[in-house]
mmCIF file of C-alpha atoms in Angstrom:
data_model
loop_
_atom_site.group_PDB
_atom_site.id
_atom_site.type_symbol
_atom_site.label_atom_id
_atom_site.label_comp_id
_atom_site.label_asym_id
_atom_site.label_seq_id
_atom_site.Cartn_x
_atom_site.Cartn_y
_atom_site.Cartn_z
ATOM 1 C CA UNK A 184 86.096 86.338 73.129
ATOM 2 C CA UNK A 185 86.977 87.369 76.793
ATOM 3 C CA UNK A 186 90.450 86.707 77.321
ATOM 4 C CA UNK A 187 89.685 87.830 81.013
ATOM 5 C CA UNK A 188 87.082 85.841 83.140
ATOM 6 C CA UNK A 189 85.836 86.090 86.759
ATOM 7 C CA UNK A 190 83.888 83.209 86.956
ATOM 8 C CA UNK A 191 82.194 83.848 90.061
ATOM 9 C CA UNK A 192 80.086 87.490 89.891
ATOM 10 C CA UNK A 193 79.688 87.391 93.542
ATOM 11 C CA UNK A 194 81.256 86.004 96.866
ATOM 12 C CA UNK A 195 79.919 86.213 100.568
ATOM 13 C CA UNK A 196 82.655 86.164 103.092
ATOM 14 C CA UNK A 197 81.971 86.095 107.076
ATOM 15 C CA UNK A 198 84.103 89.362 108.411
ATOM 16 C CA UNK A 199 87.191 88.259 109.524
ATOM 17 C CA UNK A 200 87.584 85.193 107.408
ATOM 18 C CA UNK A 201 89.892 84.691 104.154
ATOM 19 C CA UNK A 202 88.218 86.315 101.032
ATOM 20 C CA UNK A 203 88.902 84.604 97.641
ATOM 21 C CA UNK A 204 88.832 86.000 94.512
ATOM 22 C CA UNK A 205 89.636 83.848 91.490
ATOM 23 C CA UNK A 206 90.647 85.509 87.905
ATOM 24 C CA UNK A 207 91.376 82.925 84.551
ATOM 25 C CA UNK A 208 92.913 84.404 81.577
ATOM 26 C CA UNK A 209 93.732 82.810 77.868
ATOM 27 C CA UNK A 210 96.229 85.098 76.687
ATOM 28 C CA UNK A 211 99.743 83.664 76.986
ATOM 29 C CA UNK A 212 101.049 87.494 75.855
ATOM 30 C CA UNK A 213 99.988 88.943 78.823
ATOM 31 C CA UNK A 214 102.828 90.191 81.476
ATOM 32 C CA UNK A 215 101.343 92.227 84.139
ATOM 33 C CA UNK A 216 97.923 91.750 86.476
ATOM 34 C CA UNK A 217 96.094 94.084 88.652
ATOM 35 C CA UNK A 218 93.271 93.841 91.310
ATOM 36 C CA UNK A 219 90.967 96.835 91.356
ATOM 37 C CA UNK A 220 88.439 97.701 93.888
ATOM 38 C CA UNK A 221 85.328 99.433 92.725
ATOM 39 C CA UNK A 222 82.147 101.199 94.359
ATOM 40 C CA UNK A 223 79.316 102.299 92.451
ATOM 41 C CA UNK A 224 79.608 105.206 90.038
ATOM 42 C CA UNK A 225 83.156 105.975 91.333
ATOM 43 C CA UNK A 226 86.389 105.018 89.677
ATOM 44 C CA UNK A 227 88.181 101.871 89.996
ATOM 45 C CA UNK A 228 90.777 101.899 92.852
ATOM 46 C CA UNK A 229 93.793 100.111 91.995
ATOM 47 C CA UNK A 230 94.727 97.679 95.068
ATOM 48 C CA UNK A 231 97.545 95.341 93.903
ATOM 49 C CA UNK A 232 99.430 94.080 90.643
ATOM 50 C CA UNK A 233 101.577 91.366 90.212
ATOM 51 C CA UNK A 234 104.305 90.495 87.304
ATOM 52 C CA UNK A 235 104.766 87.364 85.308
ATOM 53 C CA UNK A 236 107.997 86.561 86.532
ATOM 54 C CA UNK A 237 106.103 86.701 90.036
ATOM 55 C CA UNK A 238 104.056 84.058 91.478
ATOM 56 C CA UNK A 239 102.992 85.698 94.567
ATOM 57 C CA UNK A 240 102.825 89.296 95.794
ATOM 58 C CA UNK A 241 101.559 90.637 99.457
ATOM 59 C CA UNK A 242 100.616 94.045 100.278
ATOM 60 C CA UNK A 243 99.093 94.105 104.056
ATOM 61 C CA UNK A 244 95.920 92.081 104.074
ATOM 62 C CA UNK A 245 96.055 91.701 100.261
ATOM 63 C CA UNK A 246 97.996 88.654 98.259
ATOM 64 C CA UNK A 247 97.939 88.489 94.615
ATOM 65 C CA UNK A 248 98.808 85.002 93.193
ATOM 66 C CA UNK A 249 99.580 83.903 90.357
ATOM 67 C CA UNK A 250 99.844 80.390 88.676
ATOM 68 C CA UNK A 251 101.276 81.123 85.047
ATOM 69 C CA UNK A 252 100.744 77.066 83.627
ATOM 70 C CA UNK A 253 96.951 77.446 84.847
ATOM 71 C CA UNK A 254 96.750 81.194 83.547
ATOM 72 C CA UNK A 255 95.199 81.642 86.678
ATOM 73 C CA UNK A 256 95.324 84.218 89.470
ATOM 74 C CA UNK A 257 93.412 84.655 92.850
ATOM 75 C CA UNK A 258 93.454 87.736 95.151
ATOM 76 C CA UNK A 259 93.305 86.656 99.156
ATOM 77 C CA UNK A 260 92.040 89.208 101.473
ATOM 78 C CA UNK A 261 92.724 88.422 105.005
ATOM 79 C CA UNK A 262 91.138 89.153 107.543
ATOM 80 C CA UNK A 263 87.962 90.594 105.103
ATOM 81 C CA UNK A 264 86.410 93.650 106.644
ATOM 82 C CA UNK A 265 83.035 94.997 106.075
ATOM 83 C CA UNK A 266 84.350 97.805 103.897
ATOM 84 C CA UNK A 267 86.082 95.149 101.487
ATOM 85 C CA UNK A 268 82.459 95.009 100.145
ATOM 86 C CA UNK A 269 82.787 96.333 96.277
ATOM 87 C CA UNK A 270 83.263 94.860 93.123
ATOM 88 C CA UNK A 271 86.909 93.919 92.203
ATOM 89 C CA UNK A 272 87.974 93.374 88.543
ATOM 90 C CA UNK A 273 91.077 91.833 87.703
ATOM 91 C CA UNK A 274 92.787 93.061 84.702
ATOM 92 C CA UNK A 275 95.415 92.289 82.545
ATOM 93 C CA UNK A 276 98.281 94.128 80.029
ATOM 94 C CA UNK A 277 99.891 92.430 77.152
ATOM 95 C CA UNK A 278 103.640 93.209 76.687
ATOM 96 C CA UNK A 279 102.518 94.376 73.016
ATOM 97 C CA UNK A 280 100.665 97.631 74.547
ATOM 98 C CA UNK A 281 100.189 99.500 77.487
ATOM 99 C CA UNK A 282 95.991 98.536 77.921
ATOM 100 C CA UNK A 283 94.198 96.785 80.150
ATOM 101 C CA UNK A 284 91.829 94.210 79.703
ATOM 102 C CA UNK A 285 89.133 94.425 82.495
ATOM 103 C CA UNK A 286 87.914 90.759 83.713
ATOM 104 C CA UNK A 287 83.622 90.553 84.158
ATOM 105 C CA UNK A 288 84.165 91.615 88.214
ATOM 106 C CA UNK A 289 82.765 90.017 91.432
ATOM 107 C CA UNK A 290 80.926 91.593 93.917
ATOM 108 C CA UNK A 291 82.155 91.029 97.022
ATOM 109 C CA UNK A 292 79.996 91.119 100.594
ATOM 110 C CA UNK A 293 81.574 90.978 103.752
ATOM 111 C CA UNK A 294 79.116 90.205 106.265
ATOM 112 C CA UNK A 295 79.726 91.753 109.844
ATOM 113 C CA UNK B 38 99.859 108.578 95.258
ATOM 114 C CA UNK B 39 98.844 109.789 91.216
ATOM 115 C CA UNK B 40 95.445 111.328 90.896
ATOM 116 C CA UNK B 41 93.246 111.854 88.149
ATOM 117 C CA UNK B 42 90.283 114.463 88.248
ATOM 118 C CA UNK B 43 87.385 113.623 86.084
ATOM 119 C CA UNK B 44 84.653 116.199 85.101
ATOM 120 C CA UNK B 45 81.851 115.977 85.413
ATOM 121 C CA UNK B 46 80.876 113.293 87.958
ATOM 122 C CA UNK B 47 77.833 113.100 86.163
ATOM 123 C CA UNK B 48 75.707 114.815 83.299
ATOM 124 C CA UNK B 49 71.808 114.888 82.120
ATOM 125 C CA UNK B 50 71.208 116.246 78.329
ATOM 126 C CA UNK B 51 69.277 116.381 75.990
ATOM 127 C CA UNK B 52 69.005 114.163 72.857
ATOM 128 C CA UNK B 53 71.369 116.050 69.888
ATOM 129 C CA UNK B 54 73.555 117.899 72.097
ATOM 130 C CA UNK B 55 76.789 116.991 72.530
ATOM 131 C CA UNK B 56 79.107 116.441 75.813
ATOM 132 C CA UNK B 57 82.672 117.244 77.143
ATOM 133 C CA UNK B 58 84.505 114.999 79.872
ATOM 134 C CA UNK B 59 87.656 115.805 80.855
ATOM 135 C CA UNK B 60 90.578 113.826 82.099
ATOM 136 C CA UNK B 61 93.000 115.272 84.214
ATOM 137 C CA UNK B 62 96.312 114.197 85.939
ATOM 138 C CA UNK B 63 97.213 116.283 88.560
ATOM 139 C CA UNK B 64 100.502 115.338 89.583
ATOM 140 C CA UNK B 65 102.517 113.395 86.859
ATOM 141 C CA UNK B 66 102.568 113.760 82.990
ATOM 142 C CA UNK B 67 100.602 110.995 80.813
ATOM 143 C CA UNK B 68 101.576 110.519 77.236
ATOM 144 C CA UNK B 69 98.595 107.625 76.946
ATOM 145 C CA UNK B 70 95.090 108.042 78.676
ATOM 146 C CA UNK B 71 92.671 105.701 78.012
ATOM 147 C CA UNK B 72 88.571 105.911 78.000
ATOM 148 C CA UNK B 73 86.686 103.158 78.961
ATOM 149 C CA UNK B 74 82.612 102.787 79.458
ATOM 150 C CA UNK B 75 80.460 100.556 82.063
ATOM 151 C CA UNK B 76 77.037 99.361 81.552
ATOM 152 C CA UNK B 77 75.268 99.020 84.648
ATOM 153 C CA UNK B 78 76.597 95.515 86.024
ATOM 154 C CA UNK B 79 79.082 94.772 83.286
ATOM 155 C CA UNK B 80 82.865 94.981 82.908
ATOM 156 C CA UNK B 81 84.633 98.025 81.901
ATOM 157 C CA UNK B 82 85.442 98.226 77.915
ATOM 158 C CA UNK B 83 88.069 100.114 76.808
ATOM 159 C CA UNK B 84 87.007 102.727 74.130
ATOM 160 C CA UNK B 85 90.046 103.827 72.649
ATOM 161 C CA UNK B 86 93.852 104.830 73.832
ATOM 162 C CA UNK B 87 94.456 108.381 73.814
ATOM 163 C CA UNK B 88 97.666 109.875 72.684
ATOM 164 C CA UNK B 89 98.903 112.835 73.511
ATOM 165 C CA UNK B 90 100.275 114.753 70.469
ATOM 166 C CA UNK B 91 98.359 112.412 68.222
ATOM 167 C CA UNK B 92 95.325 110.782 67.046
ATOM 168 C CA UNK B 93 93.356 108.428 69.175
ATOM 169 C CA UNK B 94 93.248 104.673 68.564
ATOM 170 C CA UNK B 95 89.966 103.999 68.684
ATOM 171 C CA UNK B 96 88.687 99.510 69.856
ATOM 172 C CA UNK B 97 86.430 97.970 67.042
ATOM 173 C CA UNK B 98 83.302 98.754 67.349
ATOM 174 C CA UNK B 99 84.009 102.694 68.468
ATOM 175 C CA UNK B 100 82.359 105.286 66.512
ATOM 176 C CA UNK B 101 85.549 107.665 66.104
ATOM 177 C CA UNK B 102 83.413 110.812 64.973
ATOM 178 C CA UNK B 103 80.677 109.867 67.489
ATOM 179 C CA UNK B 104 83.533 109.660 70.519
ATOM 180 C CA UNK B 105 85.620 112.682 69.816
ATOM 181 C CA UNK B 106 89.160 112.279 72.325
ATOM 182 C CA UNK B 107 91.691 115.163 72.384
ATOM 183 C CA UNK B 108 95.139 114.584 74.162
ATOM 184 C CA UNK B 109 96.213 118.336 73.592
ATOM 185 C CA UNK B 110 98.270 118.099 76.495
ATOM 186 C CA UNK B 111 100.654 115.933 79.033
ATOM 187 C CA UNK B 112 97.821 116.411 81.639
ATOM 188 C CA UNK B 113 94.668 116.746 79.873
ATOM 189 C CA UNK B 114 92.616 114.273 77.918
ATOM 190 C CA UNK B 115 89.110 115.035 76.569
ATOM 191 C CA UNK B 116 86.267 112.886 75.239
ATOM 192 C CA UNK B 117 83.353 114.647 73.646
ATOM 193 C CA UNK B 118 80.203 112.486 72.888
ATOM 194 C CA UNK B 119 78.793 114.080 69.827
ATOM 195 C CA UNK B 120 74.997 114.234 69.027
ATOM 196 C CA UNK B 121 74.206 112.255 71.821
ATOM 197 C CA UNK B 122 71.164 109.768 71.933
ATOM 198 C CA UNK B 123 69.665 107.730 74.630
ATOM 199 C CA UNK B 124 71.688 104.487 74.400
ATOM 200 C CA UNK B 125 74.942 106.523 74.928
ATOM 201 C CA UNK B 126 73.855 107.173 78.786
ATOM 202 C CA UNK B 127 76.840 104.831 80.701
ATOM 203 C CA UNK B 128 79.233 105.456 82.948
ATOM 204 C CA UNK B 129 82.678 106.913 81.400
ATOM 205 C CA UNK B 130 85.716 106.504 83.103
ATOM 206 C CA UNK B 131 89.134 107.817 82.414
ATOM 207 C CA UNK B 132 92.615 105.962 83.197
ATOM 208 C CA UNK B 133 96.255 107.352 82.842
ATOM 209 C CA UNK B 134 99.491 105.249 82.976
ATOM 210 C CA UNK B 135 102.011 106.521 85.331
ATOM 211 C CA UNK B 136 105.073 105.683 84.181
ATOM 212 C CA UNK B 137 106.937 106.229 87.847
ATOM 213 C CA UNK B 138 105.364 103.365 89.043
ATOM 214 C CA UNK B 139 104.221 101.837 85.879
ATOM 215 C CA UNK B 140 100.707 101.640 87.464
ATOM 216 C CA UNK B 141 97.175 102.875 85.722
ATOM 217 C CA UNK B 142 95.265 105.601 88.383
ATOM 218 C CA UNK B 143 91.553 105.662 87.295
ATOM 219 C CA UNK B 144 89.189 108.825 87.646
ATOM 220 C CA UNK B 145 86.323 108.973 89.238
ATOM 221 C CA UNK B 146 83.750 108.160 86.172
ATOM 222 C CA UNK B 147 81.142 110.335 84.737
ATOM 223 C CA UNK B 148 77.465 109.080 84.656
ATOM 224 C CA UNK B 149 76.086 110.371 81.289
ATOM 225 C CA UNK B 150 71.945 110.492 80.827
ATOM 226 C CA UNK B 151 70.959 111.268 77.733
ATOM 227 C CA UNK B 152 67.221 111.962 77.880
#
């Protein structure tokens, strides 16, 4: 059973337009998002995280919101840039441990 | 920002033998790592939580004596893979919680081929 889902496993944004990611969860337990950025055989890259008591949280080009009654969350990337191409994951923690639970991941493309 | 050094980056042996990765954080102390492994185009799993000080919880599903994790220290986590065959070759990665900013740094990932 996934309790994290990225429904869309890739997106292809012009450069300089508004990049959408879109993340659905089912666990009501869980307190605390993050977007991660990931290239091939490297490490995740942790980009921006967002609490439950939060709806919304903005970090330069990068907006994290989140829509608790949908148990939905979106990261916005604006203006997208070439490099922005990766995979993100979304991921979520439960407030009864400290692990993450990794969404499927979209690739993103950012076309110049 | 928190680091964490993961070795190796990647690692080719043969069938039986078994494998070390370690999991280092370089500038804060981690009480909980955590091991997770990637299939080529899939979603990172979490393996098990390490603890430092104390036995690893290990997800359903985990061989514990296959995946051998030592959290002997603050800093250093290890995961051995243990008479390792073919369909163990993934991509391992490493996390660590830093509690300063309540945040989880990843390492790099080791690519393990078992041939």
């Amino acid at each position: 059973d996934q309790q994290v889902k990225q429904n869309s496993p890739s997106l292809s944004v012009q450069e300089g337009r508004i990049s959408i990611l879109n993340c659905d969860y089912t666990n009501s337990m869980f307190d605390y998002f993050l977007w991660y950025k990931k290239y091939p055989a490297e490490g995740p890259t942790f980009l921006i995280s967002i609490s439950s008591i939060k709806d919304k949280n903005e970090d330069g080009r990068f907006t994290v919101f989140l829509n608790k009654s949908a148990k939905h969350l979106s990261l916005h990337i604006v203006p997208s840039q070439p490099g922005d191409s990766a995979v993100y994951f979304c991921a979520a923690r439960g407030n009864a441990g400290n692990m993450l639970t990794f969404g499927g991941g979209t690739r993103l493309m950012v076309k110049p | 920002g928190a680091v964490v050094s993961q070795h190796p980056s990647w690692v080719i042996c043969k069938s039986g033998t078994s494998v070390k990765i370690e999991c280092r954080s370089l500038d804060f102390q981690a009480t909980t790592m955590f091991w997770y492994r990637q299939f080529p185009k899939q979603s990172l799993m979490l393996m098990a939580t390490s603890n430092e000080g104390s036995k690893a919880t290990y997800e359903q599903g985990v061989e514990k004596d296959k995946f051998l994790i030592n959290h002997a220290s603050l800093t250093l986590s290890t995961l051995t893979v243990t008479s390792a065959h073919p369909e163990d070759s993934s991509f391992y990665i490493c996390s660590a919680e830093d509690s300063a900013w309540g945040g989880y740094t990843f390492g790099s990932g080791t690519r393990l081929t078992v041939v």
